[in-house]
C-alpha cells in the first residue's frame, strides 16, 4: 500500500470542474466500482472520480487528465488507510481523440492501470449500457463522489457521498447563446437533476458515474459554478463502440 496516497486535506482543495450537493454519506463499500483519482500537473494536485469497467481499466472524464494519475479502489474514507483500498498507478491515459476542452464535448477517458485490480466485496466492476441506449427523462438515477458538498466553501468530503438525481429532457439544458448550457450536445451529453430538488454533482465529482438501473449511463462532466442542477453528464452509450475498440486494442 502506498501510504503517500492517503492524502491530507490540503491536497483536496485543488478541484476539477464538477461534488455532491444535497446528498448523504454512502453506505461504506456499497459502490465497489468507485475509483478515486489522485492527479498531478507538475507540482499541482487535484482529484476526480472514476469507475472500474474492467480489471485493468477505469473510465472517467477526459478533463481529469494529468501528468501522473494514481487510482485508489475500494475506498470509503479517502483520508484513512483502509484495508480495503487498492492503490494502482495509471500506465496510460486514453482521452477521446475528439475531446474539446472548450465545449466539454466528448469528455471521456479510459485509464489503463499498471496492474489488474483484485475483485472482491469492496472492489468490483459496473456494467456499461448497450450502445446508443437512451435513458428517458423521469428516470431516477444516482451519482456519488468525494467532491464538495456546498458552493459556499472549498471543503470536499472525506467519505463517499451519494444522491438520487432525475434524468431531465434535453430542453432543461437550453442551448441559449448566453446561457450556461450553450455548448450542450444531446447526442453526447445528458441533462440530469431537477432544479427544484437541489441535488447535483459538483466540483470534485468529475469523472464519476451516473448509475441508472445498475449501469453506468453517464459521467460527471460539467455544470453551473454554484452547483445548481441540472448538471451535464457525458452520455456513455454514445461511446460504447469507442470504449470497446480502445480496450481491445490495449488488451495483451
PDB file of C-alpha atoms in Angstrom:
ATOM      1  CA  UNK A   1       0.000   0.000   0.000  1.00  0.00           C
ATOM      2  CA  UNK A   2       1.415   3.394  -0.992  1.00  0.00           C
ATOM      3  CA  UNK A   3       0.860   5.485   2.107  1.00  0.00           C
ATOM      4  CA  UNK A   4       1.646   8.684   0.206  1.00  0.00           C
ATOM      5  CA  UNK A   5      -1.755   8.387  -1.463  1.00  0.00           C
ATOM      6  CA  UNK A   6      -3.635   8.730   1.813  1.00  0.00           C
ATOM      7  CA  UNK A   7      -3.742  12.411   1.271  1.00  0.00           C
ATOM      8  CA  UNK A   8      -4.015  15.345   3.673  1.00  0.00           C
ATOM      9  CA  UNK A   9      -6.948  17.690   3.193  1.00  0.00           C
ATOM     10  CA  UNK A  10      -4.643  20.330   1.728  1.00  0.00           C
ATOM     11  CA  UNK A  11      -4.336  18.060  -1.309  1.00  0.00           C
ATOM     12  CA  UNK A  12      -8.093  18.010  -1.766  1.00  0.00           C
ATOM     13  CA  UNK A  13      -8.638  21.724  -2.271  1.00  0.00           C
ATOM     14  CA  UNK A  14      -7.412  21.880  -5.874  1.00  0.00           C
ATOM     15  CA  UNK A  15     -10.580  20.838  -7.670  1.00  0.00           C
ATOM     16  CA  UNK A  16     -11.559  19.905 -11.163  1.00  0.00           C
ATOM     17  CA  UNK A  17     -14.706  21.324 -12.739  1.00  0.00           C
ATOM     18  CA  UNK A  18     -17.559  19.469 -11.378  1.00  0.00           C
ATOM     19  CA  UNK A  19     -19.457  17.395  -5.898  1.00  0.00           C
ATOM     20  CA  UNK A  20     -22.437  16.053  -4.417  1.00  0.00           C
ATOM     21  CA  UNK A  21     -24.886  18.735  -3.292  1.00  0.00           C
ATOM     22  CA  UNK A  22     -27.967  17.745  -1.310  1.00  0.00           C
ATOM     23  CA  UNK A  23     -26.786  14.172  -0.838  1.00  0.00           C
ATOM     24  CA  UNK A  24     -25.733  11.972   2.071  1.00  0.00           C
ATOM     25  CA  UNK A  25     -22.937   9.610   3.036  1.00  0.00           C
ATOM     26  CA  UNK A  26     -22.994   6.352   1.092  1.00  0.00           C
ATOM     27  CA  UNK A  27     -23.038   3.002   2.865  1.00  0.00           C
ATOM     28  CA  UNK A  28     -19.341   2.039   3.017  1.00  0.00           C
ATOM     29  CA  UNK A  29     -18.298  -0.072   0.014  1.00  0.00           C
ATOM     30  CA  UNK A  30     -21.842  -0.197  -1.388  1.00  0.00           C
ATOM     31  CA  UNK A  31     -20.412   1.095  -4.687  1.00  0.00           C
ATOM     32  CA  UNK A  32     -17.401  -1.202  -5.222  1.00  0.00           C
ATOM     33  CA  UNK A  33     -16.831   0.157  -8.724  1.00  0.00           C
ATOM     34  CA  UNK A  34     -15.968   3.670  -7.483  1.00  0.00           C
ATOM     35  CA  UNK A  35     -12.438   4.937  -8.095  1.00  0.00           C
ATOM     36  CA  UNK A  36     -10.686   7.934  -6.558  1.00  0.00           C
ATOM     37  CA  UNK A  37      -8.145   9.543  -8.897  1.00  0.00           C
ATOM     38  CA  UNK A  38      -5.186  11.425  -7.412  1.00  0.00           C
ATOM     39  CA  UNK A  39      -3.919  13.658 -10.222  1.00  0.00           C
ATOM     40  CA  UNK A  40      -0.744  15.706 -10.602  1.00  0.00           C
ATOM     41  CA  UNK A  41       0.039  18.506 -13.061  1.00  0.00           C
ATOM     42  CA  UNK A  42       3.690  19.167 -12.270  1.00  0.00           C
ATOM     43  CA  UNK A  43       3.661  20.159  -8.591  1.00  0.00           C
ATOM     44  CA  UNK A  44      -0.058  20.939  -8.557  1.00  0.00           C
ATOM     45  CA  UNK A  45      -2.510  18.311  -7.401  1.00  0.00           C
ATOM     46  CA  UNK A  46      -6.210  17.682  -7.955  1.00  0.00           C
ATOM     47  CA  UNK A  47      -8.631  14.784  -7.820  1.00  0.00           C
ATOM     48  CA  UNK A  48     -11.533  13.232  -9.694  1.00  0.00           C
ATOM     49  CA  UNK A  49     -13.812  10.257  -9.570  1.00  0.00           C
ATOM     50  CA  UNK A  50     -13.926   7.318 -11.923  1.00  0.00           C
ATOM     51  CA  UNK A  51     -15.313   3.793 -12.132  1.00  0.00           C
ATOM     52  CA  UNK A  52     -13.888   0.346 -12.770  1.00  0.00           C
ATOM     53  CA  UNK A  53     -15.154  -1.215 -16.017  1.00  0.00           C
ATOM     54  CA  UNK A  54     -12.549  -3.998 -16.345  1.00  0.00           C
ATOM     55  CA  UNK A  55      -9.835  -5.338 -14.044  1.00  0.00           C
ATOM     56  CA  UNK A  56      -7.292  -3.031 -15.665  1.00  0.00           C
ATOM     57  CA  UNK A  57      -9.448  -0.138 -16.937  1.00  0.00           C
ATOM     58  CA  UNK A  58     -11.094   2.810 -15.220  1.00  0.00           C
ATOM     59  CA  UNK A  59     -13.484   5.100 -17.096  1.00  0.00           C
ATOM     60  CA  UNK A  60     -13.512   8.807 -16.232  1.00  0.00           C
ATOM     61  CA  UNK A  61     -13.830  12.271 -17.798  1.00  0.00           C
ATOM     62  CA  UNK A  62     -11.223  13.491 -20.286  1.00  0.00           C
ATOM     63  CA  UNK A  63     -10.780  16.720 -18.320  1.00  0.00           C
ATOM     64  CA  UNK A  64      -9.441  14.601 -15.418  1.00  0.00           C
ATOM     65  CA  UNK A  65      -6.148  14.128 -17.261  1.00  0.00           C
ATOM     66  CA  UNK A  66      -2.768  14.906 -15.716  1.00  0.00           C
ATOM     67  CA  UNK A  67       0.968  14.311 -15.871  1.00  0.00           C
ATOM     68  CA  UNK A  68       0.517  11.473 -13.385  1.00  0.00           C
ATOM     69  CA  UNK A  69      -2.566   9.702 -12.028  1.00  0.00           C
ATOM     70  CA  UNK A  70      -2.841   7.154  -9.236  1.00  0.00           C
ATOM     71  CA  UNK A  71      -6.108   5.267  -8.754  1.00  0.00           C
ATOM     72  CA  UNK A  72      -7.467   4.251  -5.348  1.00  0.00           C
ATOM     73  CA  UNK A  73     -10.072   1.481  -5.455  1.00  0.00           C
ATOM     74  CA  UNK A  74     -12.099   0.131  -2.535  1.00  0.00           C
ATOM     75  CA  UNK A  75     -12.087   3.431  -0.647  1.00  0.00           C
ATOM     76  CA  UNK A  76     -14.794   4.953   1.522  1.00  0.00           C
ATOM     77  CA  UNK A  77     -12.884   7.448   3.670  1.00  0.00           C
ATOM     78  CA  UNK A  78     -10.136   8.630   1.352  1.00  0.00           C
ATOM     79  CA  UNK A  79      -8.090  10.146   4.188  1.00  0.00           C
ATOM     80  CA  UNK A  80      -7.731   6.821   6.010  1.00  0.00           C
ATOM     81  CA  UNK A  81      -5.525   3.799   5.388  1.00  0.00           C
ATOM     82  CA  UNK A  82      -8.404   1.381   4.869  1.00  0.00           C
ATOM     83  CA  UNK A  83      -7.519  -2.288   4.453  1.00  0.00           C
ATOM     84  CA  UNK A  84      -9.991  -2.466   1.558  1.00  0.00           C
ATOM     85  CA  UNK A  85      -8.033   0.019  -0.570  1.00  0.00           C
ATOM     86  CA  UNK A  86      -6.072  -0.968  -3.649  1.00  0.00           C
ATOM     87  CA  UNK A  87      -3.680   1.722  -4.912  1.00  0.00           C
ATOM     88  CA  UNK A  88      -2.702   1.282  -8.571  1.00  0.00           C
ATOM     89  CA  UNK A  89      -0.769   3.745 -10.771  1.00  0.00           C
ATOM     90  CA  UNK A  90      -2.101   4.531 -14.242  1.00  0.00           C
ATOM     91  CA  UNK A  91       0.031   3.137 -17.043  1.00  0.00           C
ATOM     92  CA  UNK A  92      -1.512   5.201 -19.808  1.00  0.00           C
ATOM     93  CA  UNK A  93      -4.281   7.761 -20.269  1.00  0.00           C
ATOM     94  CA  UNK A  94      -6.534   7.425 -23.321  1.00  0.00           C
ATOM     95  CA  UNK A  95      -8.769  10.508 -23.713  1.00  0.00           C
ATOM     96  CA  UNK A  96     -11.244  10.523 -26.580  1.00  0.00           C
ATOM     97  CA  UNK A  97      -9.469  11.796 -29.684  1.00  0.00           C
ATOM     98  CA  UNK A  98     -12.181  14.421 -30.293  1.00  0.00           C
ATOM     99  CA  UNK A  99     -12.369  15.792 -26.746  1.00  0.00           C
ATOM    100  CA  UNK A 100     -12.882  19.573 -26.807  1.00  0.00           C
ATOM    101  CA  UNK A 101     -11.961  21.262 -23.532  1.00  0.00           C
ATOM    102  CA  UNK A 102     -13.794  24.454 -24.528  1.00  0.00           C
ATOM    103  CA  UNK A 103     -17.187  22.899 -25.283  1.00  0.00           C
ATOM    104  CA  UNK A 104     -16.677  19.848 -22.997  1.00  0.00           C
ATOM    105  CA  UNK A 105     -17.767  17.652 -25.900  1.00  0.00           C
ATOM    106  CA  UNK A 106     -16.571  14.019 -25.887  1.00  0.00           C
ATOM    107  CA  UNK A 107     -15.493  14.357 -22.240  1.00  0.00           C
ATOM    108  CA  UNK A 108     -14.497  10.719 -21.719  1.00  0.00           C
ATOM    109  CA  UNK A 109     -11.221   8.933 -20.998  1.00  0.00           C
ATOM    110  CA  UNK A 110     -10.060   5.370 -20.386  1.00  0.00           C
ATOM    111  CA  UNK A 111      -7.272   4.849 -17.862  1.00  0.00           C
ATOM    112  CA  UNK A 112      -5.159   1.741 -18.345  1.00  0.00           C
ATOM    113  CA  UNK A 113      -3.881   0.522 -14.977  1.00  0.00           C
ATOM    114  CA  UNK A 114      -0.344  -0.758 -14.407  1.00  0.00           C
ATOM    115  CA  UNK A 115      -1.733  -3.900 -12.781  1.00  0.00           C
ATOM    116  CA  UNK A 116      -5.101  -5.603 -12.602  1.00  0.00           C
ATOM    117  CA  UNK A 117      -7.402  -4.925  -9.695  1.00  0.00           C
ATOM    118  CA  UNK A 118      -8.264  -7.816  -7.405  1.00  0.00           C
ATOM    119  CA  UNK A 119     -12.042  -8.138  -7.470  1.00  0.00           C
ATOM    120  CA  UNK A 120     -13.720  -8.798  -4.125  1.00  0.00           C
ATOM    121  CA  UNK A 121     -16.568  -7.482  -1.982  1.00  0.00           C
ATOM    122  CA  UNK A 122     -15.027  -3.999  -1.832  1.00  0.00           C
ATOM    123  CA  UNK A 123     -13.735  -3.704  -5.411  1.00  0.00           C
ATOM    124  CA  UNK A 124     -15.885  -4.638  -8.386  1.00  0.00           C
ATOM    125  CA  UNK A 125     -16.961  -3.741 -11.910  1.00  0.00           C
ATOM    126  CA  UNK A 126     -20.003  -1.829 -13.089  1.00  0.00           C
ATOM    127  CA  UNK A 127     -21.756  -2.805 -16.345  1.00  0.00           C
ATOM    128  CA  UNK A 128     -21.866  -0.413 -19.270  1.00  0.00           C
ATOM    129  CA  UNK A 129     -25.052   0.285 -21.242  1.00  0.00           C
ATOM    130  CA  UNK A 130     -25.926  -1.033 -24.656  1.00  0.00           C
ATOM    131  CA  UNK A 131     -24.551   1.146 -27.453  1.00  0.00           C
ATOM    132  CA  UNK A 132     -26.753   4.191 -28.160  1.00  0.00           C
ATOM    133  CA  UNK A 133     -29.263   3.217 -25.451  1.00  0.00           C
ATOM    134  CA  UNK A 134     -31.435   6.158 -24.388  1.00  0.00           C
ATOM    135  CA  UNK A 135     -32.354   6.805 -20.766  1.00  0.00           C
ATOM    136  CA  UNK A 136     -35.781   8.512 -20.912  1.00  0.00           C
ATOM    137  CA  UNK A 137     -36.481  11.651 -18.867  1.00  0.00           C
ATOM    138  CA  UNK A 138     -38.054  10.954 -15.499  1.00  0.00           C
ATOM    139  CA  UNK A 139     -35.778   8.039 -14.658  1.00  0.00           C
ATOM    140  CA  UNK A 140     -34.207   8.417 -11.228  1.00  0.00           C
ATOM    141  CA  UNK A 141     -30.509   7.586 -11.172  1.00  0.00           C
ATOM    142  CA  UNK A 142     -27.750   8.093  -8.618  1.00  0.00           C
ATOM    143  CA  UNK A 143     -24.387   9.824  -8.523  1.00  0.00           C
ATOM    144  CA  UNK A 144     -21.558   9.599  -5.987  1.00  0.00           C
ATOM    145  CA  UNK A 145     -18.234  11.256  -5.263  1.00  0.00           C
ATOM    146  CA  UNK A 146     -15.818  12.765  -2.783  1.00  0.00           C
ATOM    147  CA  UNK A 147     -16.300  16.324  -4.043  1.00  0.00           C
ATOM    148  CA  UNK A 148     -17.536  19.483  -2.378  1.00  0.00           C
ATOM    149  CA  UNK A 149     -20.913  19.440  -0.649  1.00  0.00           C
ATOM    150  CA  UNK A 150     -21.523  23.198  -0.792  1.00  0.00           C
ATOM    151  CA  UNK A 151     -20.892  26.021  -3.224  1.00  0.00           C
ATOM    152  CA  UNK A 152     -20.020  28.289  -0.315  1.00  0.00           C
ATOM    153  CA  UNK A 153     -16.759  26.694   0.844  1.00  0.00           C
ATOM    154  CA  UNK A 154     -13.852  24.711  -0.570  1.00  0.00           C
ATOM    155  CA  UNK A 155     -14.288  21.704   1.704  1.00  0.00           C
ATOM    156  CA  UNK A 156     -14.542  18.344  -0.001  1.00  0.00           C
ATOM    157  CA  UNK A 157     -15.818  15.208   1.666  1.00  0.00           C
ATOM    158  CA  UNK A 158     -13.550  12.624   3.350  1.00  0.00           C
ATOM    159  CA  UNK A 159     -16.226   9.971   2.805  1.00  0.00           C
ATOM    160  CA  UNK A 160     -18.088   8.952  -0.332  1.00  0.00           C
ATOM    161  CA  UNK A 161     -21.332  10.920  -0.741  1.00  0.00           C
ATOM    162  CA  UNK A 162     -24.300   9.986  -2.924  1.00  0.00           C
ATOM    163  CA  UNK A 163     -27.545  11.479  -4.185  1.00  0.00           C
ATOM    164  CA  UNK A 164     -30.516  10.465  -6.316  1.00  0.00           C
ATOM    165  CA  UNK A 165     -30.950  12.640  -9.391  1.00  0.00           C
ATOM    166  CA  UNK A 166     -33.550  12.667 -12.155  1.00  0.00           C
ATOM    167  CA  UNK A 167     -32.832  12.445 -15.882  1.00  0.00           C
ATOM    168  CA  UNK A 168     -34.210  15.599 -17.478  1.00  0.00           C
ATOM    169  CA  UNK A 169     -35.335  16.318 -21.048  1.00  0.00           C
ATOM    170  CA  UNK A 170     -32.672  17.961 -23.200  1.00  0.00           C
ATOM    171  CA  UNK A 171     -34.777  21.126 -23.166  1.00  0.00           C
ATOM    172  CA  UNK A 172     -33.935  21.540 -19.452  1.00  0.00           C
ATOM    173  CA  UNK A 173     -30.381  22.376 -20.604  1.00  0.00           C
ATOM    174  CA  UNK A 174     -31.348  25.049 -23.183  1.00  0.00           C
ATOM    175  CA  UNK A 175     -28.712  25.994 -25.741  1.00  0.00           C
ATOM    176  CA  UNK A 176     -29.213  29.738 -25.407  1.00  0.00           C
ATOM    177  CA  UNK A 177     -26.250  31.657 -26.752  1.00  0.00           C
ATOM    178  CA  UNK A 178     -25.660  33.470 -23.453  1.00  0.00           C
ATOM    179  CA  UNK A 179     -26.828  30.689 -21.142  1.00  0.00           C
ATOM    180  CA  UNK A 180     -24.558  28.253 -19.323  1.00  0.00           C
ATOM    181  CA  UNK A 181     -25.749  25.338 -21.462  1.00  0.00           C
ATOM    182  CA  UNK A 182     -24.912  26.892 -24.845  1.00  0.00           C
ATOM    183  CA  UNK A 183     -22.465  24.039 -25.605  1.00  0.00           C
ATOM    184  CA  UNK A 184     -24.901  21.285 -24.626  1.00  0.00           C
ATOM    185  CA  UNK A 185     -24.879  18.464 -27.206  1.00  0.00           C
ATOM    186  CA  UNK A 186     -27.779  15.998 -26.789  1.00  0.00           C
ATOM    187  CA  UNK A 187     -26.033  13.264 -28.775  1.00  0.00           C
ATOM    188  CA  UNK A 188     -23.023  13.126 -26.442  1.00  0.00           C
ATOM    189  CA  UNK A 189     -24.390  14.636 -23.209  1.00  0.00           C
ATOM    190  CA  UNK A 190     -27.188  14.050 -20.666  1.00  0.00           C
ATOM    191  CA  UNK A 191     -29.071  16.747 -18.741  1.00  0.00           C
ATOM    192  CA  UNK A 192     -29.558  15.492 -15.183  1.00  0.00           C
ATOM    193  CA  UNK A 193     -31.011  16.884 -11.957  1.00  0.00           C
ATOM    194  CA  UNK A 194     -34.290  18.670 -11.252  1.00  0.00           C
ATOM    195  CA  UNK A 195     -33.686  22.261 -10.176  1.00  0.00           C
ATOM    196  CA  UNK A 196     -36.392  22.128  -7.504  1.00  0.00           C
ATOM    197  CA  UNK A 197     -34.736  19.144  -5.798  1.00  0.00           C
ATOM    198  CA  UNK A 198     -31.395  20.913  -5.377  1.00  0.00           C
ATOM    199  CA  UNK A 199     -29.393  17.689  -5.707  1.00  0.00           C
ATOM    200  CA  UNK A 200     -26.418  17.575  -8.038  1.00  0.00           C
ATOM    201  CA  UNK A 201     -22.840  16.586  -8.679  1.00  0.00           C
ATOM    202  CA  UNK A 202     -20.316  19.384  -8.174  1.00  0.00           C
ATOM    203  CA  UNK A 203     -16.600  20.195  -8.020  1.00  0.00           C
ATOM    204  CA  UNK A 204     -14.519  17.135  -7.292  1.00  0.00           C
ATOM    205  CA  UNK A 205     -17.110  14.623  -8.538  1.00  0.00           C
ATOM    206  CA  UNK A 206     -15.958  14.881 -12.154  1.00  0.00           C
ATOM    207  CA  UNK A 207     -15.410  11.527 -13.818  1.00  0.00           C
ATOM    208  CA  UNK A 208     -17.726   9.618 -11.501  1.00  0.00           C
ATOM    209  CA  UNK A 209     -20.600   7.528 -12.848  1.00  0.00           C
ATOM    210  CA  UNK A 210     -24.276   8.329 -13.203  1.00  0.00           C
ATOM    211  CA  UNK A 211     -25.814   4.969 -12.304  1.00  0.00           C
ATOM    212  CA  UNK A 212     -29.205   4.136 -13.817  1.00  0.00           C
ATOM    213  CA  UNK A 213     -30.710   0.665 -13.430  1.00  0.00           C
ATOM    214  CA  UNK A 214     -27.337  -0.639 -12.221  1.00  0.00           C
ATOM    215  CA  UNK A 215     -25.435   0.510 -15.312  1.00  0.00           C
ATOM    216  CA  UNK A 216     -23.078   3.453 -15.824  1.00  0.00           C
ATOM    217  CA  UNK A 217     -25.155   5.650 -18.132  1.00  0.00           C
ATOM    218  CA  UNK A 218     -23.281   8.924 -17.589  1.00  0.00           C
ATOM    219  CA  UNK A 219     -20.009  10.516 -16.476  1.00  0.00           C
ATOM    220  CA  UNK A 220     -19.967  13.682 -14.357  1.00  0.00           C
ATOM    221  CA  UNK A 221     -18.718  16.371 -16.747  1.00  0.00           C
ATOM    222  CA  UNK A 222     -19.752  19.993 -16.088  1.00  0.00           C
ATOM    223  CA  UNK A 223     -22.403  22.319 -14.735  1.00  0.00           C
ATOM    224  CA  UNK A 224     -23.073  25.679 -13.114  1.00  0.00           C
ATOM    225  CA  UNK A 225     -20.452  27.427 -10.993  1.00  0.00           C
ATOM    226  CA  UNK A 226     -22.786  27.241  -7.975  1.00  0.00           C
ATOM    227  CA  UNK A 227     -23.671  23.577  -8.398  1.00  0.00           C
ATOM    228  CA  UNK A 228     -27.301  24.348  -9.253  1.00  0.00           C
ATOM    229  CA  UNK A 229     -28.949  21.475 -11.149  1.00  0.00           C
ATOM    230  CA  UNK A 230     -29.281  20.356 -13.810  1.00  0.00           C
ATOM    231  CA  UNK A 231     -25.703  19.237 -14.371  1.00  0.00           C
ATOM    232  CA  UNK A 232     -24.332  17.810 -17.605  1.00  0.00           C
ATOM    233  CA  UNK A 233     -23.016  14.264 -17.931  1.00  0.00           C
ATOM    234  CA  UNK A 234     -21.207  12.534 -20.782  1.00  0.00           C
ATOM    235  CA  UNK A 235     -23.637  10.089 -22.427  1.00  0.00           C
ATOM    236  CA  UNK A 236     -21.772   6.766 -22.079  1.00  0.00           C
ATOM    237  CA  UNK A 237     -23.948   4.792 -24.515  1.00  0.00           C
ATOM    238  CA  UNK A 238     -22.786   7.023 -27.384  1.00  0.00           C
ATOM    239  CA  UNK A 239     -19.192   5.971 -26.742  1.00  0.00           C
ATOM    240  CA  UNK A 240     -19.593   2.197 -26.318  1.00  0.00           C
ATOM    241  CA  UNK A 241     -18.005   1.429 -29.737  1.00  0.00           C
ATOM    242  CA  UNK A 242     -15.028   3.671 -28.856  1.00  0.00           C
ATOM    243  CA  UNK A 243     -14.672   2.105 -25.391  1.00  0.00           C
ATOM    244  CA  UNK A 244     -14.787  -1.450 -26.731  1.00  0.00           C
ATOM    245  CA  UNK A 245     -12.359  -0.693 -29.576  1.00  0.00           C
ATOM    246  CA  UNK A 246      -9.876   1.048 -27.274  1.00  0.00           C
ATOM    247  CA  UNK A 247      -9.961  -1.738 -24.693  1.00  0.00           C
ATOM    248  CA  UNK A 248      -9.494  -4.432 -27.348  1.00  0.00           C
ATOM    249  CA  UNK A 249      -6.559  -2.564 -28.822  1.00  0.00           C
ATOM    250  CA  UNK A 250      -4.830  -2.342 -25.430  1.00  0.00           C
ATOM    251  CA  UNK A 251      -5.509  -5.814 -24.082  1.00  0.00           C
ATOM    252  CA  UNK A 252      -2.375  -8.033 -24.116  1.00  0.00           C
TER     253      UNK A 252
END
